[in-house]
Short mmCIF file of C-alpha atoms in Angstrom, two decimals:
data_model
loop_
_atom_site.label_atom_id
_atom_site.label_comp_id
_atom_site.label_asym_id
_atom_site.label_seq_id
_atom_site.Cartn_x
_atom_site.Cartn_y
_atom_site.Cartn_z
CA UNK A 1 36.92 -7.95 -73.33
CA UNK A 2 36.23 -10.63 -76.08
CA UNK A 3 35.09 -9.49 -79.24
CA UNK A 4 31.82 -11.25 -80.78
CA UNK A 5 32.87 -11.02 -84.33
CA UNK A 6 36.78 -12.46 -84.22
CA UNK A 7 36.47 -13.71 -80.84
CA UNK A 8 39.85 -11.62 -80.22
CA UNK A 9 40.88 -10.74 -76.56
CA UNK A 10 40.75 -6.97 -75.69
CA UNK A 11 41.64 -5.24 -72.81
CA UNK A 12 38.81 -4.68 -70.37
CA UNK A 13 38.38 -0.90 -70.93
CA UNK A 14 38.36 -1.39 -74.61
CA UNK A 15 35.36 -0.42 -76.78
CA UNK A 16 36.68 -1.37 -80.32
CA UNK A 17 38.12 -4.70 -81.18
CA UNK A 18 41.93 -4.12 -82.00
CA UNK A 19 41.99 -6.88 -84.54
CA UNK A 20 38.91 -6.20 -86.46
CA UNK A 21 37.66 -2.78 -85.48
CA UNK A 22 34.21 -4.27 -84.36
CA UNK A 23 32.39 -2.31 -81.62
CA UNK A 24 32.60 -4.26 -78.51
CA UNK A 25 29.51 -5.16 -76.36
CA UNK A 26 30.46 -3.88 -72.86
CA UNK A 27 27.09 -4.51 -70.97
CA UNK A 28 26.57 -8.21 -72.22
CA UNK A 29 30.07 -9.05 -71.13
CA UNK A 30 29.61 -7.69 -67.83
CA UNK A 31 26.70 -9.88 -67.36
CA UNK A 32 28.64 -12.94 -68.33
CA UNK A 33 31.27 -12.21 -65.66
CA UNK A 34 28.27 -11.66 -63.13
CA UNK A 35 26.42 -14.90 -64.19
CA UNK A 36 29.86 -16.96 -63.92
CA UNK A 37 30.60 -15.34 -60.40
CA UNK A 38 27.00 -16.26 -59.30
CA UNK A 39 27.25 -19.75 -60.68
CA UNK A 40 30.71 -20.29 -58.74
CA UNK A 41 29.30 -18.89 -55.50
CA UNK A 42 25.98 -20.85 -55.70
CA UNK A 43 28.03 -24.22 -55.40
CA UNK A 44 29.81 -23.45 -51.79
CA UNK A 45 26.35 -22.03 -50.87
CA UNK A 46 24.49 -25.11 -52.07
CA UNK A 47 26.85 -27.36 -50.16
CA UNK A 48 26.77 -25.37 -46.86
CA UNK A 49 22.91 -25.55 -47.07
CA UNK A 50 23.21 -29.19 -47.66
CA UNK A 51 25.49 -29.44 -44.51
CA UNK A 52 23.45 -27.22 -42.33
CA UNK A 53 20.30 -29.48 -43.19
CA UNK A 54 22.13 -32.43 -42.62
CA UNK A 55 23.51 -31.16 -39.35
CA UNK A 56 19.74 -30.03 -38.41
CA UNK A 57 18.80 -33.42 -39.07
CA UNK A 58 21.37 -34.86 -36.94
CA UNK A 59 20.73 -32.47 -34.11
CA UNK A 60 16.96 -33.29 -34.12
CA UNK A 61 17.69 -37.00 -33.96
CA UNK A 62 19.70 -36.28 -31.01
CA UNK A 63 17.51 -33.95 -29.18
CA UNK A 64 14.78 -36.49 -29.76
CA UNK A 65 16.95 -39.33 -28.29
CA UNK A 66 17.82 -36.98 -25.42
CA UNK A 67 14.19 -35.97 -24.85
CA UNK A 68 12.98 -39.44 -24.97
CA UNK A 69 15.92 -40.29 -22.47
CA UNK A 70 14.99 -37.35 -20.27
CA UNK A 71 11.30 -38.47 -20.27
CA UNK A 72 12.15 -42.05 -19.24
CA UNK A 73 14.47 -40.38 -16.40
CA UNK A 74 11.84 -38.17 -15.18
CA UNK A 75 9.40 -40.77 -14.68
CA UNK A 76 10.31 -42.26 -11.69
CA UNK A 77 10.68 -38.48 -10.28
CA UNK A 78 7.15 -37.82 -11.36
CA UNK A 79 5.88 -40.93 -9.74
CA UNK A 80 7.57 -40.30 -6.42
CA UNK A 81 6.01 -36.70 -6.27
CA UNK A 82 2.68 -37.93 -7.30
CA UNK A 83 2.59 -40.63 -4.47
CA UNK A 84 4.17 -37.66 -1.91
CA UNK A 85 1.24 -35.61 -3.15
CA UNK A 86 -1.37 -38.35 -2.49
CA UNK A 87 0.07 -39.22 0.64
CA UNK A 88 0.12 -35.56 2.09
CA UNK A 89 -3.58 -35.38 0.82
CA UNK A 90 -4.42 -38.26 2.89
CA UNK A 91 -2.62 -37.14 6.14
CA UNK A 92 -4.39 -33.75 5.59
CA UNK A 93 -7.95 -35.36 5.10
CA UNK A 94 -6.94 -37.46 8.55
CA UNK A 95 -5.83 -34.28 10.30
CA UNK A 96 -8.59 -32.11 9.03
CA UNK A 97 -11.24 -34.75 9.34
CA UNK A 98 -10.29 -36.93 12.32
CA UNK A 99 -12.67 -39.63 13.84
CA UNK A 100 -13.90 -38.80 17.42
CA UNK A 101 -11.81 -41.48 19.10
CA UNK A 102 -8.68 -40.21 17.70
CA UNK A 103 -9.27 -36.50 18.82
CA UNK A 104 -10.01 -38.04 22.64
CA UNK A 105 -6.88 -39.91 22.38
CA UNK A 106 -4.77 -36.84 21.44
CA UNK A 107 -6.39 -34.49 23.89
CA UNK A 108 -5.56 -37.20 26.46
CA UNK A 109 -2.26 -37.30 25.50
CA UNK A 110 -1.64 -33.69 25.53
CA UNK A 111 -3.12 -33.37 29.25
CA UNK A 112 -1.11 -36.25 30.42
CA UNK A 113 2.12 -34.64 28.88
CA UNK A 114 1.58 -31.57 30.73
CA UNK A 115 0.64 -33.44 33.96
CA UNK A 116 3.63 -35.76 33.97
CA UNK A 117 5.87 -32.77 33.04
CA UNK A 118 4.82 -30.84 35.81
CA UNK A 119 5.10 -34.03 38.07
CA UNK A 120 8.38 -35.11 36.58
CA UNK A 121 10.39 -33.55 39.52
CA UNK A 122 12.98 -32.08 37.08
CA UNK A 123 13.06 -28.60 38.85
CA UNK A 124 14.24 -26.97 41.91
CA UNK A 125 12.01 -24.11 41.96
CA UNK A 126 8.54 -22.83 40.48
CA UNK A 127 6.96 -19.61 40.01
CA UNK A 128 3.12 -19.55 39.49
CA UNK A 129 0.74 -16.81 39.12
CA UNK A 130 -2.95 -16.96 39.07
CA UNK A 131 -6.02 -14.22 38.57
CA UNK A 132 -9.37 -15.74 39.62
CA UNK A 133 -12.64 -14.08 38.96
CA UNK A 134 -15.62 -15.66 40.13
CA UNK A 135 -19.28 -14.83 38.43
CA UNK A 136 -22.76 -16.30 39.55
CA UNK A 137 -26.19 -15.99 37.78
CA UNK A 138 -29.60 -17.24 37.90
CA UNK A 139 -29.72 -17.88 41.50
CA UNK A 140 -32.91 -15.91 42.06
CA UNK A 141 -31.08 -13.70 44.52
CA UNK A 142 -29.64 -10.32 43.10
CA UNK A 143 -28.16 -9.31 46.31
CA UNK A 144 -26.04 -12.61 46.39
CA UNK A 145 -24.73 -12.29 42.75
CA UNK A 146 -23.90 -8.56 43.11
CA UNK A 147 -21.36 -9.34 45.99
CA UNK A 148 -19.88 -12.30 44.48
CA UNK A 149 -19.56 -10.94 40.77
CA UNK A 150 -17.54 -8.06 42.57
CA UNK A 151 -14.72 -10.30 43.78
CA UNK A 152 -11.33 -10.83 42.23
CA UNK A 153 -8.38 -12.84 43.71
CA UNK A 154 -4.69 -12.64 42.49
CA UNK A 155 -2.02 -15.21 43.44
CA UNK A 156 1.59 -15.27 43.04
CA UNK A 157 3.29 -18.31 44.76
CA UNK A 158 7.15 -18.61 44.65
CA UNK A 159 8.44 -22.04 45.87
CA UNK A 160 12.08 -22.84 46.33
CA UNK A 161 12.33 -26.74 46.83
CA UNK A 162 15.90 -26.78 46.92
CA UNK A 163 16.41 -24.00 49.76
CA UNK A 164 13.14 -24.64 51.47
CA UNK A 165 11.61 -21.30 51.16
CA UNK A 166 8.52 -19.68 49.74
CA UNK A 167 6.52 -16.45 49.29
CA UNK A 168 2.70 -16.77 48.86
CA UNK A 169 1.03 -13.74 48.00
CA UNK A 170 -2.86 -13.24 47.84
CA UNK A 171 -4.60 -10.20 46.65
CA UNK A 172 -8.42 -9.79 47.26
CA UNK A 173 -10.11 -6.87 45.52
CA UNK A 174 -13.86 -6.02 45.78
CA UNK A 175 -15.48 -3.89 42.87
CA UNK A 176 -11.80 -3.13 41.47
CA UNK A 177 -10.69 -1.70 44.75
CA UNK A 178 -7.92 -3.38 47.10
CA UNK A 179 -9.44 -4.85 49.78
CA UNK A 180 -6.66 -6.90 51.65
CA UNK A 181 -2.99 -8.05 50.62
CA UNK A 182 -1.90 -11.27 52.52
CA UNK A 183 1.91 -12.25 52.06
CA UNK A 184 2.89 -15.67 53.56
CA UNK A 185 6.77 -16.04 53.76
CA UNK A 186 8.49 -19.32 55.03
CA UNK A 187 12.29 -19.18 55.40
CA UNK A 188 14.77 -20.69 57.82
CA UNK A 189 12.12 -22.54 59.38
CA UNK A 190 9.97 -19.60 60.43
CA UNK A 191 6.90 -18.30 58.91
CA UNK A 192 5.63 -14.59 58.54
CA UNK A 193 2.21 -13.27 57.89
CA UNK A 194 2.02 -9.75 56.50
CA UNK A 195 -1.30 -7.84 55.92
CA UNK A 196 -0.01 -5.07 53.64
CA UNK A 197 -1.48 -1.63 54.82
CA UNK A 198 -3.79 -3.30 57.59
CA UNK A 199 -1.00 -3.77 59.96
CA UNK A 200 2.76 -2.50 59.23
CA UNK A 201 4.40 -5.57 61.14
CA UNK A 202 4.56 -9.00 60.06
CA UNK A 203 3.16 -11.61 62.18
CA UNK A 204 6.02 -14.45 63.15
CA UNK A 205 5.08 -17.98 63.64
CA UNK A 206 7.46 -20.54 65.11
CA UNK A 207 5.83 -23.43 62.78
CA UNK A 208 7.12 -26.28 60.74
CA UNK A 209 4.30 -27.40 59.41
CA UNK A 210 4.85 -25.89 56.12
CA UNK A 211 7.97 -28.20 55.43
CA UNK A 212 5.79 -30.77 53.86
CA UNK A 213 5.14 -28.31 51.15
CA UNK A 214 8.67 -28.80 49.98
CA UNK A 215 8.14 -32.44 49.21
CA UNK A 216 7.73 -32.58 45.41
CA UNK A 217 4.47 -33.95 44.10
CA UNK A 218 6.09 -36.14 41.86
CA UNK A 219 9.33 -37.57 40.34
CA UNK A 220 10.31 -39.67 37.06
CA UNK A 221 8.12 -42.90 38.46
CA UNK A 222 5.26 -40.51 38.70
CA UNK A 223 5.61 -39.60 35.09
CA UNK A 224 5.87 -43.17 34.00
CA UNK A 225 2.78 -44.11 36.00
CA UNK A 226 0.73 -41.23 34.41
CA UNK A 227 2.00 -41.95 30.96
CA UNK A 228 1.38 -45.73 31.18
CA UNK A 229 -1.99 -45.27 32.56
CA UNK A 230 -2.97 -42.76 29.75
CA UNK A 231 -1.42 -45.06 26.96
CA UNK A 232 -3.66 -48.03 28.43
CA UNK A 233 -6.81 -45.78 28.74
CA UNK A 234 -6.44 -44.78 24.99
CA UNK A 235 -6.17 -48.36 23.91
CA UNK A 236 -9.24 -49.33 26.13
CA UNK A 237 -11.41 -47.03 24.27
CA UNK A 238 -13.60 -48.27 21.17
CA UNK A 239 -15.18 -46.50 18.47
CA UNK A 240 -18.70 -47.38 19.38
CA UNK A 241 -18.50 -45.05 22.25
CA UNK A 242 -18.09 -41.86 20.48
CA UNK A 243 -20.03 -39.69 17.83
CA UNK A 244 -19.41 -36.47 15.86
CA UNK A 245 -21.54 -33.46 15.34
CA UNK A 246 -21.53 -29.51 14.72
CA UNK A 247 -22.52 -26.77 16.89
CA UNK A 248 -22.65 -22.96 17.12
CA UNK A 249 -21.11 -21.84 20.22
CA UNK A 250 -20.13 -18.41 22.03
CA UNK A 251 -16.52 -18.23 22.91
CA UNK A 252 -15.06 -15.11 24.21
CA UNK A 253 -18.25 -12.94 23.32
CA UNK A 254 -18.28 -14.46 19.52
CA UNK A 255 -20.20 -17.17 17.85
CA UNK A 256 -18.01 -19.75 16.10
CA UNK A 257 -18.67 -23.00 14.20
CA UNK A 258 -17.33 -25.64 16.27
CA UNK A 259 -16.87 -29.34 15.63
CA UNK A 260 -18.25 -31.72 18.51
CA UNK A 261 -16.50 -35.04 19.58
CA UNK A 262 -18.68 -36.83 21.97
CA UNK A 263 -17.95 -39.93 24.26
CA UNK A 264 -20.76 -41.57 26.02
CA UNK A 265 -20.19 -43.43 29.26
CA UNK A 266 -22.42 -46.11 30.95
CA UNK A 267 -21.70 -48.38 33.68
CA UNK A 268 -20.99 -51.18 31.03
CA UNK A 269 -18.44 -48.88 29.19
CA UNK A 270 -16.83 -47.98 32.43
CA UNK A 271 -16.30 -51.40 33.54
CA UNK A 272 -15.08 -52.49 30.22
CA UNK A 273 -12.66 -49.64 30.10
CA UNK A 274 -11.38 -50.23 33.74
CA UNK A 275 -10.88 -53.97 33.33
CA UNK A 276 -8.85 -53.51 29.93
CA UNK A 277 -6.74 -50.61 31.81
CA UNK A 278 -6.16 -53.03 34.49
CA UNK A 279 -5.25 -55.85 32.47
CA UNK A 280 -2.52 -53.78 30.50
CA UNK A 281 -1.11 -52.30 33.56
CA UNK A 282 -0.85 -55.52 35.49
CA UNK A 283 1.16 -57.24 33.01
CA UNK A 284 3.53 -54.14 32.44
CA UNK A 285 6.75 -54.63 34.73
CA UNK A 286 7.66 -51.21 34.04
CA UNK A 287 4.77 -49.58 35.48
CA UNK A 288 4.50 -52.01 38.48
CA UNK A 289 7.97 -50.97 39.41
CA UNK A 290 7.27 -47.29 39.22
CA UNK A 291 4.04 -47.50 40.93
CA UNK A 292 5.49 -49.42 43.70
CA UNK A 293 7.67 -46.63 44.36
CA UNK A 294 5.12 -43.77 44.06
CA UNK A 295 2.46 -45.66 46.37
CA UNK A 296 5.17 -47.21 48.66
CA UNK A 297 3.71 -50.72 48.03
CA UNK A 298 5.33 -53.91 46.84
CA UNK A 299 4.82 -54.81 43.08
CA UNK A 300 2.83 -57.87 44.12
CA UNK A 301 0.48 -55.89 46.24
CA UNK A 302 0.12 -53.21 43.18
CA UNK A 303 -0.43 -56.03 40.83
CA UNK A 304 -3.19 -57.74 43.20
CA UNK A 305 -4.95 -54.35 43.52
CA UNK A 306 -5.16 -54.50 39.51
CA UNK A 307 -6.85 -57.80 39.78
CA UNK A 308 -9.67 -56.55 42.15
CA UNK A 309 -12.79 -55.09 40.39
CA UNK A 310 -16.40 -55.45 41.23
CA UNK A 311 -17.96 -56.13 37.95
CA UNK A 312 -21.41 -55.75 39.68
CA UNK A 313 -20.78 -52.30 40.89
CA UNK A 314 -22.70 -49.49 39.36
CA UNK A 315 -20.39 -46.40 39.48
CA UNK A 316 -22.99 -43.99 37.87
CA UNK A 317 -26.07 -45.53 39.39
CA UNK A 318 -27.74 -45.90 36.30
CA UNK A 319 -27.05 -42.29 34.79
CA UNK A 320 -25.03 -41.83 31.80
CA UNK A 321 -22.07 -39.15 31.45
CA UNK A 322 -21.57 -37.58 28.30
CA UNK A 323 -18.40 -35.93 27.61
CA UNK A 324 -17.68 -33.62 24.62
CA UNK A 325 -14.51 -32.00 22.96
CA UNK A 326 -14.97 -29.03 20.88
CA UNK A 327 -12.78 -27.85 18.38
CA UNK A 328 -12.20 -24.92 15.84
CA UNK A 329 -10.57 -24.31 12.64
CA UNK A 330 -8.96 -26.55 9.80
CA UNK A 331 -6.78 -28.39 12.29
CA UNK A 332 -9.22 -28.82 15.23
CA UNK A 333 -7.80 -26.64 17.73
CA UNK A 334 -9.23 -27.41 21.25
CA UNK A 335 -11.74 -24.72 22.59
CA UNK A 336 -13.78 -26.34 25.22
CA UNK A 337 -14.34 -29.54 27.16
CA UNK A 338 -18.19 -30.26 28.29
CA UNK A 339 -19.39 -33.02 30.62
CA UNK A 340 -22.90 -33.68 31.45
CA UNK A 341 -23.93 -35.88 34.23
CA UNK A 342 -27.50 -35.94 35.68
CA UNK A 343 -28.75 -32.44 36.12
CA UNK A 344 -25.30 -30.87 36.11
CA UNK A 345 -22.95 -29.74 33.42
CA UNK A 346 -19.26 -28.89 33.65
CA UNK A 347 -17.49 -27.02 30.93
CA UNK A 348 -13.82 -25.81 30.61
CA UNK A 349 -13.48 -23.28 27.94
CA UNK A 350 -10.01 -22.04 26.75
CA UNK A 351 -10.15 -18.57 26.09
CA UNK A 352 -6.45 -18.58 24.95
CA UNK A 353 -3.31 -17.06 26.17
CA UNK A 354 -3.44 -19.33 29.41
CA UNK A 355 -7.08 -17.90 30.12
CA UNK A 356 -9.83 -20.47 30.92
CA UNK A 357 -13.26 -20.44 32.09
CA UNK A 358 -14.67 -23.19 34.55
CA UNK A 359 -18.34 -23.12 34.84
CA UNK A 360 -20.79 -25.51 36.66
CA UNK A 361 -24.44 -25.25 35.95
CA UNK A 362 -27.17 -27.04 37.62
CA UNK A 363 -31.16 -25.92 38.02
CA UNK A 364 -30.35 -22.87 35.83
CA UNK A 365 -27.79 -21.48 38.06
CA UNK A 366 -24.44 -21.07 36.77
CA UNK A 367 -21.13 -20.58 38.77
CA UNK A 368 -18.03 -19.65 36.98
CA UNK A 369 -14.50 -18.96 37.40
CA UNK A 370 -12.35 -17.16 34.98
CA UNK A 371 -8.87 -18.16 35.52
CA UNK A 372 -5.63 -16.92 34.04
CA UNK A 373 -2.39 -18.32 34.94
CA UNK A 374 1.28 -18.50 34.20
CA UNK A 375 4.20 -20.52 35.46
CA UNK A 376 8.07 -20.71 35.18
CA UNK A 377 10.33 -23.55 36.39
CA UNK A 378 13.81 -23.09 37.70
CA UNK A 379 14.08 -19.37 37.72
CA UNK A 380 16.07 -17.99 40.51
CA UNK A 381 14.40 -15.50 42.82
CA UNK A 382 15.10 -13.91 46.14
CA UNK A 383 13.01 -14.05 49.38
CA UNK A 384 13.67 -11.41 52.34
CA UNK A 385 12.54 -11.85 55.99
CA UNK A 386 10.33 -8.90 56.84
CA UNK A 387 12.33 -6.24 58.83
CA UNK A 388 9.81 -5.59 61.40
CA UNK A 389 7.84 -8.46 62.74
CA UNK A 390 5.83 -9.34 66.10
CA UNK A 391 5.54 -13.17 67.29
CA UNK A 392 1.97 -14.44 67.18
CA UNK A 393 2.19 -14.84 70.98
CA UNK A 394 2.59 -11.10 71.45
CA UNK A 395 -0.46 -10.27 69.85
CA UNK A 396 -2.78 -8.28 72.22
CA UNK A 397 -6.46 -7.36 71.73
CA UNK A 398 -5.26 -3.68 71.10
CA UNK A 399 -3.24 -4.97 68.12
CA UNK A 400 -6.46 -6.81 66.86
CA UNK A 401 -8.37 -3.45 67.36
CA UNK A 402 -5.78 -1.64 65.26
CA UNK A 403 -5.83 -4.30 62.42
CA UNK A 404 -9.72 -4.13 62.40
CA UNK A 405 -10.00 -0.37 62.47
CA UNK A 406 -7.68 -0.09 59.47
CA UNK A 407 -9.44 -2.51 57.73
CA UNK A 408 -12.80 -0.60 58.27
CA UNK A 409 -11.31 2.78 56.57
CA UNK A 410 -10.63 0.51 53.52
CA UNK A 411 -12.96 1.83 50.71
CA UNK A 412 -13.34 -1.79 49.43
CA UNK A 413 -14.43 -3.15 52.87
CA UNK A 414 -16.79 -0.30 53.22
CA UNK A 415 -18.60 -0.88 50.27
CA UNK A 416 -18.37 -4.76 50.78
CA UNK A 417 -20.04 -4.31 54.27
CA UNK A 418 -22.85 -1.99 52.78
CA UNK A 419 -23.60 -4.80 50.15
CA UNK A 420 -23.65 -7.30 52.90
CA UNK A 421 -25.75 -5.39 55.15
CA UNK A 422 -23.71 -5.90 58.27
CA UNK A 423 -20.33 -5.57 59.54
CA UNK A 424 -17.88 -8.75 59.31
CA UNK A 425 -16.25 -7.43 62.52
CA UNK A 426 -19.69 -7.90 64.22
CA UNK A 427 -19.82 -11.34 62.60
CA UNK A 428 -16.62 -12.44 64.18
CA UNK A 429 -17.09 -10.97 67.47
CA UNK A 430 -20.30 -12.64 67.65
CA UNK A 431 -18.90 -16.09 66.91
CA UNK A 432 -15.82 -15.40 69.12
CA UNK A 433 -17.76 -14.13 72.39
CA UNK A 434 -20.91 -16.32 71.66
CA UNK A 435 -23.20 -13.28 71.58
CA UNK A 436 -25.94 -12.06 69.38
CA UNK A 437 -24.82 -10.64 65.86
CA UNK A 438 -25.04 -6.75 65.51
CA UNK A 439 -26.64 -6.42 62.22
CA UNK A 440 -29.69 -4.62 60.57
CA UNK A 441 -32.87 -6.64 61.65
CA UNK A 442 -34.32 -6.08 58.18
CA UNK A 443 -31.68 -7.99 56.44
CA UNK A 444 -32.37 -11.65 55.96
CA UNK A 445 -29.44 -13.31 56.93
CA UNK A 446 -30.67 -16.83 55.27
CA UNK A 447 -30.85 -15.43 51.97
CA UNK A 448 -27.51 -17.48 51.27
CA UNK A 449 -29.75 -20.60 51.93
CA UNK A 450 -32.67 -19.95 49.86
CA UNK A 451 -31.24 -19.77 46.18
CA UNK A 452 -30.99 -23.14 44.35
CA UNK A 453 -27.70 -24.27 43.74
#
């Protein structure tokens, strides 16, 4: 502790100066000590702050440099991404808003692929199932419409090309009741015909006429011919043959907004397309080679046939053909094909799940068929010969009577003859024996010739 009067150094805890006896100012002394300490501390703090500021400036400069370099590095990536987005938008626009000619080409290619795959010959067996339901309307004859609209057919066809055997089953229903089952089996060069509940024994035939069934309809050469012809056809098409429009249509009982792509064919267009296709194919050696094997003719003869075109011939006899493809949705899913030729309209509608409707309309009368199908290739299946059979030559009139009586007891058959107005057995017997038919005289047998179709 320092004395203010004599400046003598005293102990820190002293209150009176040991030299002069003056009262020591302890509060002021403490403040000086604190000020000194603060002053000493401020120096390193200030140095630290300066160092930090300098570090921050350096870091900021580094960050700015890195940010600049980063931006420079990211620029090519941004350009690439922008180009990809732009290309994607262009492709999407082309996909969702295609030209009429591109729709026809793409659907022609799809059809060609299905056809050529089925005729490629790359299978040893096939199982096909189909259900066919006809419907007719506006004939002017309600009785006829009533009969046809109650019919339903189911078909299952199994063909083993490698082992030369088959099993074809046809089921006929009338008004949802089973009318008759027919099962045709071919195995070991023998054919058997079974009639289900109508007759318990299979009828056996020693007949090799079905052997041609096992000759495949196509092979790899057929595939080449189909694909080459399709490619040549698509190349021959011109934009001026086509137009686009929109139309509301009914499909599966629902109204949908459909885009319509229409190709108009005239005699001139057909001649131009035919000539273009022929010119392409006759100069395609791969096509000529494959076609010569498919049609069993020499390449020179195939080529010569492609040079023969009658430019003066009228294919359509002055009429025009309008072919329209209907699509739905963002990506133009096929829903219907429509062709108008003269007074007749032909339509193929895709009802989805391998279910199609085929319709022909003329003079307001419409005959249509709902067709549902499925098929499998190279699936193993077993075919057994019937355990009990009778040879065709051994059939007797009594057996024929038994078959007929069993048929007459069938519920579906009884309803059918009631709707027809006469018995089919009498009709068959009449033609067989050349006798008059036994039918209701009040029933007009000529009704089927009166309706306009």
